[in-house]
XYZ file of C-alpha atoms in Angstrom:
657
model
C 0.000 0.000 0.000
C 1.355 3.414 -1.007
C 0.996 7.040 0.081
C 0.859 9.824 -2.486
C 1.502 13.521 -1.756
C 0.750 16.317 -4.204
C 1.457 20.014 -3.611
C 0.699 22.599 -6.278
C 2.649 25.757 -5.479
C 1.434 29.014 -6.988
C 1.287 32.759 -6.554
C -1.267 33.814 -3.924
C -4.720 32.398 -4.728
C -7.749 34.568 -3.768
C -8.989 33.354 -0.390
C -12.598 32.784 -1.472
C -11.554 30.496 -4.315
C -9.429 28.112 -2.260
C -11.989 25.818 -0.615
C -14.015 25.220 -3.839
C -10.762 24.541 -5.733
C -9.691 22.009 -3.102
C -13.023 20.217 -3.329
C -12.780 20.133 -7.119
C -9.235 18.711 -6.900
C -10.444 16.027 -4.484
C -13.350 15.013 -6.731
C -11.183 14.868 -9.854
C -8.479 12.804 -8.158
C -11.007 10.424 -6.627
C -12.711 9.858 -9.981
C -9.445 9.314 -11.856
C -7.915 6.877 -9.351
C -10.939 5.071 -7.928
C -9.557 1.754 -9.198
C -6.563 2.056 -6.853
C -8.643 2.098 -3.661
C -7.214 3.973 -0.693
C -8.261 4.518 2.895
C -8.323 8.342 3.014
C -8.051 11.392 0.786
C -6.998 14.559 2.627
C -6.832 18.068 1.178
C -5.326 21.210 2.710
C -4.355 24.627 1.424
C -2.677 27.938 2.099
C -2.719 30.982 -0.192
C 0.348 29.627 -2.007
C -0.334 25.892 -2.184
C -3.031 23.292 -2.796
C -2.203 19.996 -1.097
C -3.599 16.475 -1.506
C -2.570 13.351 0.422
C -3.908 9.921 -0.582
C -3.343 7.043 1.825
C -3.086 3.282 1.305
C -3.349 3.235 -2.476
C -2.898 -0.048 -4.327
C 0.300 -0.003 -6.380
C -1.507 -1.509 -9.381
C -5.083 -1.333 -10.641
C -6.889 -4.687 -10.912
C -6.982 -6.469 -14.253
C -10.289 -6.090 -16.091
C -11.796 -8.729 -18.370
C -14.225 -7.474 -21.017
C -16.538 -9.761 -22.988
C -17.575 -8.660 -26.503
C -20.472 -10.532 -28.053
C -20.244 -11.326 -31.761
C -22.512 -12.811 -34.431
C -24.287 -16.128 -34.115
C -22.508 -19.030 -35.798
C -25.525 -19.403 -38.075
C -24.687 -15.970 -39.577
C -21.884 -17.597 -41.576
C -18.129 -17.373 -42.020
C -17.959 -13.807 -43.319
C -19.721 -12.400 -40.241
C -17.285 -14.333 -38.040
C -14.265 -13.056 -39.996
C -15.487 -9.460 -39.699
C -15.929 -9.784 -35.945
C -12.465 -11.365 -35.595
C -10.880 -8.521 -37.596
C -12.554 -5.971 -35.330
C -11.133 -7.778 -32.292
C -7.679 -8.049 -33.907
C -7.406 -11.859 -33.817
C -7.980 -14.911 -36.026
C -11.401 -16.591 -36.179
C -10.084 -19.794 -34.588
C -9.148 -17.811 -31.435
C -12.725 -16.636 -30.858
C -14.614 -18.327 -28.028
C -18.192 -19.542 -28.293
C -21.138 -19.297 -25.929
C -24.720 -20.523 -25.877
C -27.699 -18.271 -25.155
C -31.455 -18.544 -25.694
C -31.166 -17.833 -29.426
C -28.332 -20.228 -30.145
C -24.525 -20.427 -30.218
C -22.537 -17.250 -30.925
C -18.945 -16.033 -31.099
C -17.520 -14.036 -28.178
C -14.181 -12.380 -27.549
C -12.654 -12.189 -24.069
C -10.258 -9.273 -23.722
C -8.066 -8.985 -20.636
C -6.870 -5.462 -19.839
C -3.939 -5.439 -17.489
C -4.255 -3.031 -14.582
C -2.039 0.042 -14.913
C 0.694 0.597 -12.307
C -0.123 3.465 -9.948
C 3.056 5.404 -10.737
C 2.337 5.316 -14.476
C -1.312 6.319 -13.948
C -0.309 9.263 -11.763
C 2.245 10.477 -14.275
C -0.301 10.220 -17.094
C -3.387 11.729 -15.445
C -2.127 14.379 -13.034
C -1.349 17.076 -15.657
C -4.955 16.962 -16.860
C -6.337 16.938 -13.300
C -4.260 19.957 -12.245
C -5.027 21.916 -15.410
C -8.721 21.072 -15.025
C -9.207 22.453 -11.485
C -12.129 24.856 -11.727
C -11.754 28.497 -10.710
C -14.398 31.207 -11.260
C -11.695 33.071 -13.157
C -8.477 31.710 -14.616
C -5.730 32.970 -16.916
C -3.260 31.805 -19.546
C 0.290 31.904 -18.195
C 2.263 30.228 -20.990
C 0.634 31.888 -23.990
C -2.824 31.614 -25.496
C -3.901 28.020 -25.890
C -1.728 26.899 -22.992
C -2.717 25.789 -19.512
C -5.207 28.004 -17.687
C -4.812 28.406 -13.935
C -5.846 31.016 -11.401
C -2.248 32.126 -10.763
C 1.157 31.133 -12.205
C 2.253 27.682 -11.002
C 5.723 27.954 -9.427
C 6.454 24.414 -8.246
C 4.886 20.952 -8.088
C 5.678 18.399 -5.395
C 4.609 14.864 -6.350
C 5.774 11.937 -4.234
C 4.604 8.319 -4.289
C 6.183 7.113 -1.075
C 9.808 8.184 -1.714
C 9.540 8.186 -5.526
C 9.047 11.362 -7.591
C 6.196 11.041 -10.088
C 7.490 12.744 -13.237
C 5.202 15.037 -15.243
C 4.985 18.650 -16.357
C 2.276 21.335 -16.187
C 2.619 24.796 -17.762
C 6.359 24.348 -18.116
C 6.832 23.380 -14.457
C 8.291 19.936 -13.799
C 7.332 17.923 -10.743
C 9.888 17.145 -8.066
C 10.476 16.440 -4.391
C 10.830 20.032 -3.176
C 8.529 22.582 -1.607
C 8.895 26.260 -0.671
C 8.732 27.944 2.689
C 7.059 31.205 3.703
C 7.560 33.879 1.063
C 9.300 36.272 3.516
C 10.313 34.201 6.528
C 11.393 31.061 4.685
C 14.529 30.448 2.596
C 14.596 31.557 -1.033
C 15.695 28.134 -2.299
C 13.585 24.969 -2.807
C 13.425 22.630 0.203
C 13.626 18.822 -0.252
C 10.921 16.916 1.640
C 9.578 13.430 2.216
C 5.985 12.461 2.904
C 6.964 11.706 6.513
C 8.541 15.087 7.317
C 6.480 17.347 5.024
C 3.767 18.887 7.220
C 5.039 18.260 10.752
C 8.714 19.160 10.378
C 9.794 20.879 7.172
C 6.917 23.301 6.617
C 6.561 24.471 10.252
C 10.327 24.964 10.411
C 9.995 27.240 7.401
C 7.012 29.191 8.797
C 4.207 27.469 6.892
C 1.185 26.003 8.721
C -0.400 23.914 6.006
C -3.463 22.805 8.021
C -6.257 25.398 7.884
C -7.605 24.192 11.230
C -4.272 24.908 12.922
C -4.105 28.398 11.405
C -7.631 29.045 12.650
C -6.723 27.943 16.185
C -3.591 30.105 16.109
C -5.656 33.178 15.160
C -8.369 32.472 17.744
C -5.781 32.015 20.489
C -4.436 35.516 19.843
C -7.741 37.381 19.650
C -8.800 37.566 23.276
C -12.274 37.345 24.843
C -13.176 40.981 24.116
C -12.858 40.640 20.337
C -16.084 40.609 18.319
C -16.726 37.107 16.970
C -16.766 37.110 13.172
C -16.712 33.659 11.567
C -16.618 34.953 7.983
C -13.696 37.282 8.645
C -11.883 34.489 10.481
C -12.326 32.134 7.508
C -11.025 34.817 5.155
C -7.912 35.421 7.263
C -7.223 31.690 7.540
C -6.847 31.560 3.756
C -4.960 34.848 3.469
C -2.080 33.675 5.637
C 0.442 30.857 5.931
C 1.751 31.821 9.371
C -0.882 34.078 10.995
C -0.095 36.256 14.004
C -2.741 38.513 15.616
C -1.513 42.015 16.506
C -3.539 44.398 18.669
C -3.578 48.084 17.863
C -5.492 51.175 18.938
C -7.012 54.313 17.469
C -7.898 57.783 18.709
C -11.003 57.539 20.958
C -12.330 60.714 19.310
C -13.342 58.575 16.315
C -15.921 56.896 18.555
C -18.176 59.895 17.921
C -18.940 58.195 14.598
C -21.608 55.471 14.653
C -20.314 52.038 15.589
C -21.626 50.548 12.329
C -19.395 52.832 10.246
C -16.269 52.166 12.300
C -16.868 48.396 12.306
C -17.462 48.334 8.565
C -14.269 50.246 7.854
C -12.306 47.845 10.050
C -13.913 44.647 8.809
C -14.562 45.163 5.122
C -11.734 47.476 4.194
C -8.894 46.505 6.516
C -9.942 43.000 7.642
C -9.530 43.922 11.296
C -11.498 42.512 14.201
C -13.386 45.004 16.372
C -12.884 45.065 20.133
C -15.991 45.363 22.310
C -16.333 46.778 25.836
C -18.337 45.024 28.533
C -21.336 47.283 27.856
C -21.366 46.244 24.185
C -19.967 49.500 22.849
C -16.913 49.725 20.624
C -13.489 50.044 22.271
C -10.798 52.215 20.591
C -8.834 49.098 19.657
C -8.626 46.538 16.869
C -6.889 43.246 16.105
C -5.137 42.760 12.786
C -3.839 39.395 11.606
C -0.494 39.582 9.882
C 1.238 36.902 7.818
C 4.399 36.843 9.879
C 5.792 35.423 13.108
C 6.033 38.528 15.338
C 6.188 42.306 15.567
C 8.908 42.918 18.157
C 9.442 46.584 17.303
C 5.756 47.387 16.800
C 6.337 48.517 13.219
C 3.503 46.404 11.783
C 1.143 47.642 14.497
C 2.082 51.254 13.797
C 1.574 50.765 10.071
C -1.897 49.318 10.600
C -2.804 52.133 12.981
C -1.668 54.720 10.445
C -3.739 53.176 7.636
C -6.812 52.858 9.857
C -6.480 56.464 11.014
C -6.571 57.618 7.394
C -9.657 55.536 6.665
C -11.434 56.811 9.782
C -10.582 60.393 8.843
C -12.195 59.791 5.454
C -15.310 58.409 7.137
C -15.513 61.377 9.518
C -15.148 63.811 6.610
C -17.919 62.060 4.633
C -20.199 62.063 7.675
C -19.809 65.811 8.188
C -20.184 66.702 4.506
C -23.216 64.439 4.013
C -25.035 65.987 6.971
C -25.138 69.309 5.147
C -27.878 67.931 2.900
C -30.969 66.190 4.274
C -32.092 62.871 2.845
C -35.349 64.402 1.612
C -33.368 67.006 -0.341
C -31.523 64.169 -2.099
C -34.656 62.749 -3.756
C -34.106 64.664 -7.034
C -30.517 63.336 -7.120
C -31.851 59.792 -7.489
C -32.828 60.729 -11.046
C -29.107 60.584 -11.858
C -28.571 57.111 -10.341
C -29.479 54.319 -12.763
C -31.306 51.317 -11.365
C -31.253 49.395 -14.641
C -30.939 50.693 -18.189
C -34.407 49.475 -19.243
C -36.045 50.209 -15.891
C -34.963 53.778 -15.353
C -33.463 55.511 -12.354
C -33.660 54.930 -8.617
C -36.165 57.786 -8.515
C -38.445 55.728 -10.754
C -37.909 52.705 -8.513
C -38.614 54.764 -5.394
C -41.970 55.901 -6.776
C -42.955 52.285 -7.471
C -41.791 51.109 -4.036
C -43.736 53.877 -2.246
C -46.926 52.881 -4.056
C -46.462 49.153 -3.376
C -45.390 49.656 0.238
C -48.423 51.844 0.964
C -50.705 49.134 -0.406
C -48.995 46.450 1.710
C -49.218 48.654 4.811
C -52.974 48.907 4.367
C -53.244 45.112 4.167
C -51.095 44.399 7.225
C -51.966 47.202 9.624
C -48.523 48.812 9.480
C -48.307 52.535 10.197
C -49.023 54.121 6.830
C -47.064 57.347 7.383
C -43.950 55.553 8.638
C -43.993 53.155 5.696
C -44.512 55.922 3.134
C -41.724 58.163 4.479
C -39.290 55.242 4.885
C -40.009 53.977 1.366
C -39.546 57.488 -0.017
C -36.162 58.035 1.672
C -34.699 54.511 1.755
C -32.588 54.866 -1.415
C -31.430 58.449 -0.868
C -28.189 57.383 0.822
C -27.007 56.077 -2.574
C -26.185 59.705 -3.395
C -24.055 60.253 -0.263
C -20.260 60.330 -0.227
C -20.249 57.787 2.616
C -22.027 55.124 0.580
C -20.033 55.938 -2.551
C -16.885 55.161 -0.560
C -18.228 52.376 1.655
C -20.856 50.643 -0.482
C -21.467 47.924 2.122
C -23.149 50.571 4.278
C -26.050 51.386 1.963
C -29.317 51.302 3.872
C -27.472 51.418 7.192
C -26.169 54.907 6.367
C -29.667 55.987 5.345
C -31.029 54.877 8.710
C -28.227 56.583 10.619
C -28.599 59.821 8.657
C -32.393 59.786 9.063
C -32.018 59.541 12.825
C -29.280 62.219 12.937
C -31.470 64.555 10.843
C -34.479 64.287 13.133
C -36.662 61.759 11.337
C -38.907 59.606 13.511
C -37.115 56.615 15.069
C -39.550 54.212 13.388
C -38.707 55.696 9.974
C -34.957 55.535 10.663
C -35.206 51.900 11.787
C -37.203 50.900 8.705
C -34.640 52.528 6.395
C -31.740 50.997 8.335
C -33.212 47.480 8.007
C -34.754 47.567 4.548
C -31.978 45.589 2.818
C -32.377 42.768 5.360
C -32.148 39.849 5.189
C -29.068 39.725 2.961
C -28.767 35.960 3.370
C -30.378 32.942 5.011
C -28.338 33.509 8.178
C -29.250 37.191 8.435
C -32.098 38.469 10.593
C -35.251 40.043 9.154
C -36.166 43.730 9.722
C -37.017 44.420 13.360
C -40.318 46.259 12.853
C -43.449 45.634 10.834
C -42.866 48.875 8.914
C -39.298 47.819 8.094
C -40.555 44.431 6.931
C -43.106 46.069 4.622
C -40.531 48.426 3.052
C -38.089 45.532 2.614
C -40.720 43.341 0.948
C -41.855 46.189 -1.329
C -38.273 46.967 -2.382
C -37.457 43.323 -3.133
C -40.762 42.616 -4.873
C -40.329 45.662 -7.094
C -36.870 44.464 -8.151
C -38.222 40.984 -8.854
C -41.311 42.136 -10.743
C -39.547 44.653 -12.945
C -36.541 42.443 -13.750
C -38.748 39.483 -14.648
C -40.903 41.705 -16.870
C -37.890 42.537 -19.064
C -36.664 38.935 -19.186
C -33.879 39.172 -16.609
C -34.730 35.984 -14.713
C -31.615 34.265 -13.294
C -30.075 31.637 -15.559
C -27.487 29.197 -14.241
C -24.914 31.108 -12.231
C -25.899 34.463 -13.745
C -27.896 36.604 -11.345
C -26.532 40.165 -11.594
C -29.399 41.725 -9.613
C -29.302 39.020 -6.896
C -32.899 38.051 -7.644
C -32.586 34.687 -5.900
C -31.502 36.477 -2.734
C -34.331 39.007 -3.081
C -36.951 36.278 -3.488
C -35.532 34.296 -0.583
C -35.582 37.466 1.502
C -39.282 38.053 0.809
C -40.092 34.455 1.685
C -37.972 34.527 4.855
C -39.645 37.723 6.108
C -43.128 36.358 5.468
C -42.313 33.057 7.181
C -40.526 34.475 10.228
C -42.749 37.526 10.760
C -45.836 35.392 10.014
C -47.363 38.147 7.926
C -50.807 37.168 6.659
C -50.084 38.823 3.341
C -51.322 37.082 0.164
C -48.138 37.018 -1.895
C -49.220 35.432 -5.151
C -51.864 38.043 -6.100
C -48.997 40.575 -6.059
C -47.127 38.716 -8.800
C -49.889 37.021 -10.791
C -49.334 39.448 -13.692
C -45.736 38.143 -14.014
C -46.266 34.360 -14.476
C -42.596 33.231 -14.498
C -42.077 35.010 -11.188
C -44.777 32.904 -9.529
C -42.905 29.685 -10.300
C -39.641 31.297 -9.170
C -41.115 32.348 -5.807
C -42.679 28.914 -5.405
C -39.218 27.346 -5.698
C -37.969 29.597 -2.911
C -40.931 28.638 -0.706
C -40.239 24.992 -1.418
C -36.581 25.495 -0.436
C -37.541 27.223 2.816
C -40.076 24.570 3.826
C -37.648 21.738 3.101
C -34.192 23.070 3.949
C -34.966 25.568 6.713
C -38.105 24.189 8.377
C -37.148 20.571 7.687
C -40.346 19.170 6.169
C -40.135 16.134 3.869
C -40.260 16.772 0.142
C -43.611 15.024 -0.355
C -45.165 16.942 2.548
C -44.026 20.170 0.882
C -45.328 19.020 -2.519
C -48.696 18.174 -0.968
C -49.062 21.647 0.539
C -47.935 23.501 -2.591
C -50.289 21.460 -4.784
C -53.233 22.805 -2.753
C -54.464 26.401 -3.081
C -51.646 28.874 -2.354
C -52.741 31.202 0.419
C -50.366 33.051 2.741
C -46.859 31.931 3.701
C -47.650 31.348 7.406
C -50.695 29.321 6.344
C -48.512 27.107 4.125
C -46.125 26.547 7.024
C -48.990 25.625 9.357
C -50.388 23.146 6.849
C -46.995 21.503 6.346
C -46.570 21.316 10.120
C -49.960 19.636 10.485
C -49.135 16.996 7.862
C -45.771 16.333 9.487
C -47.440 16.004 12.891
C -50.327 13.729 11.829
C -48.320 11.621 9.370
C -47.049 9.037 11.912
C -50.608 8.178 13.003
C -52.028 4.853 11.861
C -54.752 6.183 9.546
C -53.020 9.028 7.715
C -50.781 7.347 5.130
C -53.370 4.665 4.232
C -55.894 7.475 3.706
C -53.357 9.320 1.545
C -53.016 6.169 -0.552
C -56.824 6.109 -0.912
C -56.797 9.748 -2.064
C -54.276 8.794 -4.737
C -56.623 5.981 -5.808
C -59.576 8.386 -5.887
C -57.624 10.837 -8.028
C -56.708 8.083 -10.504
C -60.317 6.885 -10.706
C -61.565 10.401 -11.439
C -58.876 10.974 -14.086
C -59.656 7.672 -15.814
C -63.392 8.460 -15.728
C -62.789 11.962 -17.082
C -64.781 13.320 -14.142
C -64.484 17.089 -13.734
C -66.328 19.336 -11.323
C -68.419 20.737 -10.045
C -70.427 17.547 -9.529
C -73.710 17.355 -7.598
C -74.363 14.411 -5.237
C -77.928 13.035 -5.258
C -78.662 11.681 -1.775
C -81.587 9.600 -3.101
C -79.190 7.534 -5.245
C -76.896 6.589 -2.350
C -77.215 2.974 -1.301
C -77.546 2.058 2.352
C -74.379 0.818 4.023
C -70.781 1.893 3.247
C -71.743 4.386 0.534
C -74.251 6.377 2.589
C -72.094 6.000 5.721
C -69.107 7.556 3.929
C -71.297 10.389 2.640
C -72.638 11.127 6.131
C -69.213 10.792 7.793
C -67.747 13.223 5.293
C -70.458 15.756 6.103
C -69.862 15.380 9.838
C -66.110 15.895 9.438
C -66.596 18.936 7.196
C -68.899 20.608 9.716
C -66.627 19.765 12.669
C -63.337 21.095 11.287
C -64.434 24.654 10.566
C -62.101 27.215 12.196
C -60.072 24.537 13.987
C -56.244 24.233 13.932
C -54.879 22.269 10.990
C -53.587 19.489 13.213
C -57.110 18.896 14.529
C -58.552 19.129 11.020
C -56.168 16.499 9.669
C -56.805 14.212 12.626
C -60.541 14.396 11.841
C -59.952 13.782 8.141
C -57.729 10.773 8.955
C -60.625 9.313 10.942
C -62.427 8.779 7.602
C -59.918 6.088 6.658
C -62.042 3.041 7.809
C -65.070 4.356 5.948
C -63.079 4.937 2.754
C -61.546 1.446 2.967
C -64.979 -0.124 3.464
C -66.379 1.866 0.529
C -63.740 0.512 -1.839
C -64.161 -3.033 -0.450
C -67.936 -3.167 -0.808
C -68.940 -0.628 -3.452
C -68.433 -0.882 -7.212
C -67.739 2.669 -8.390
C -68.137 1.752 -12.062
C -71.749 0.634 -11.649
C -73.589 -0.421 -14.837
C -76.273 2.167 -14.109
C -74.906 5.511 -15.487
C -76.781 7.580 -12.893
C -75.406 5.576 -9.955
C -71.908 5.535 -11.466
C -72.008 9.318 -11.909
C -73.284 9.782 -8.350
C -70.467 7.672 -6.895
C -67.909 9.646 -8.908
C -69.494 12.822 -7.523
C -69.085 11.456 -3.964
C -65.406 10.722 -4.575
C -64.922 14.107 -6.247
C -66.467 15.831 -3.265
C -64.267 13.873 -0.859
C -61.147 14.798 -2.828
C -61.864 18.482 -3.405
C -63.302 19.365 0.003
C -60.213 18.191 1.846
C -57.594 19.142 -0.759
C -57.828 22.783 0.323
C -55.365 21.824 3.078
C -53.101 19.638 0.973
C -53.160 17.343 -2.024
C -52.867 14.091 -0.081
C -52.195 12.137 -3.264
C -48.721 13.714 -3.245
C -47.809 11.873 -0.029
C -45.472 8.957 -0.747
C -46.793 5.885 1.062
C -45.103 2.571 1.732
């Protein structure tokens, strides 16, 4: 059994591309060398190297015997000769086999398993060149190998043997490189045994991402604001990370905490430091790609850069305050929303109209919603947002509050971009939720009208995120707002939103796919109502009667389809026969009258109680009666049973054992 180590050394790879590239490398290697077995496949990376270690590989692939079937002997000599020529042998070397149709020629071909070393040498250049990156470049001339950054070295060891191959003019070998600054300038010979525990650490490279993460966390301290995304970014920006704490002039704390934190996080990749009362401390933690800062020069450099950025922010804050948000409305005419859809002023007018309508339906404060919708995009014209684009919306809320707008208006503006992802919270107030929904729905409606629905990975206006945001707000805030009437004039958008609802019910709320399908196949009401119906199905499903009844509903649906029965259909009580047929009719009426205005769980429990009556009906009653009037009446009974209870869910969608 053999170990194989591959290290692809390159110029610094963008941090956000590293993990997907590693996964792609793992999948490609696993597919190419599946025949060689192995007990583990481990991948690691730093900004300058992608690493793969395969353990316990077989040194040779197993032999494979292929059987090719030829013509029947009865087809004659010429057919046999043609088959033999195709197989590259004489006719007398062909084997024969008997099957149901007679005796035929067959050819057994034995393919010897390829040695692992030869397979690695042959396939690795294609695997490395094929690693997917969102963007890649030619480094050896057009038509050559594409890679995200120039490849500088390739380490390829099968136990202690170098696997020879070449990619983009770089030949494989048994050497690696240390840290760009702290390590030696020359290549360093390694073995699989001493690679990651001796040689690399001695040359200031921590190849394991988990170890780099622990090293950063150990140097942050308990007062540092937890930021998992920033931590992940810094793990893949460094090979030997060292946290360094710095400070800034406390006078900058007069600026809102959101602005200071954004400058530190998004522009400098610094961690914020928080006081015990939750306010911002005049300190930060930077993570440098070095081993120490004994003279404090790195700290001083970071402090100097941050001071300049904070001075910019303070200047923008003061200049922007000279013009109120309401006075910026005409300026939105100069900010394009989309070439075919006009300016942000045009969008604002649409959002105000839609938000006012939604406020009336939900009981939100009409004045707050109207003012917030009118002003929510005005911060796009401020110098602060032009410089720090991540702060749009937040800046609008902060400026609204500083300029004397009502707190409810400021909060709604501040929150109206939320949620920006599935992990983000929804707007805090009903008015903020309404403005957020109106803004997102307007973007969705208008973009779909001009044919800008997302295709594949292309989604320049983040329409998937907008739709998911609308759905998340409606689910979590439990707003009884009929969504589909708002988009019925844009048919493709309805299907798009339905997909997002399906995703939320399945992936976030955890309902089974058939439970979700059953709910969405019934009439689409409000989002909270859909969630309640799915919850009821999930709750009642384990009971003894529910799945058998669902199977009966599927049978009823098939019977009606085969009979071509379409509603509405009137039941004639005088044609019902005594016994199971009349009993089912009466039981259905009792259940219908008893479930009015009751919780869905109780309704489904009552519906499930019909199961014995339905079973007895199918056991004793012939639906396809020779008498047309009776047959039609029985179809009407089944149609009534199906349609009356399918307002909760289409039970025929439930998968039964």
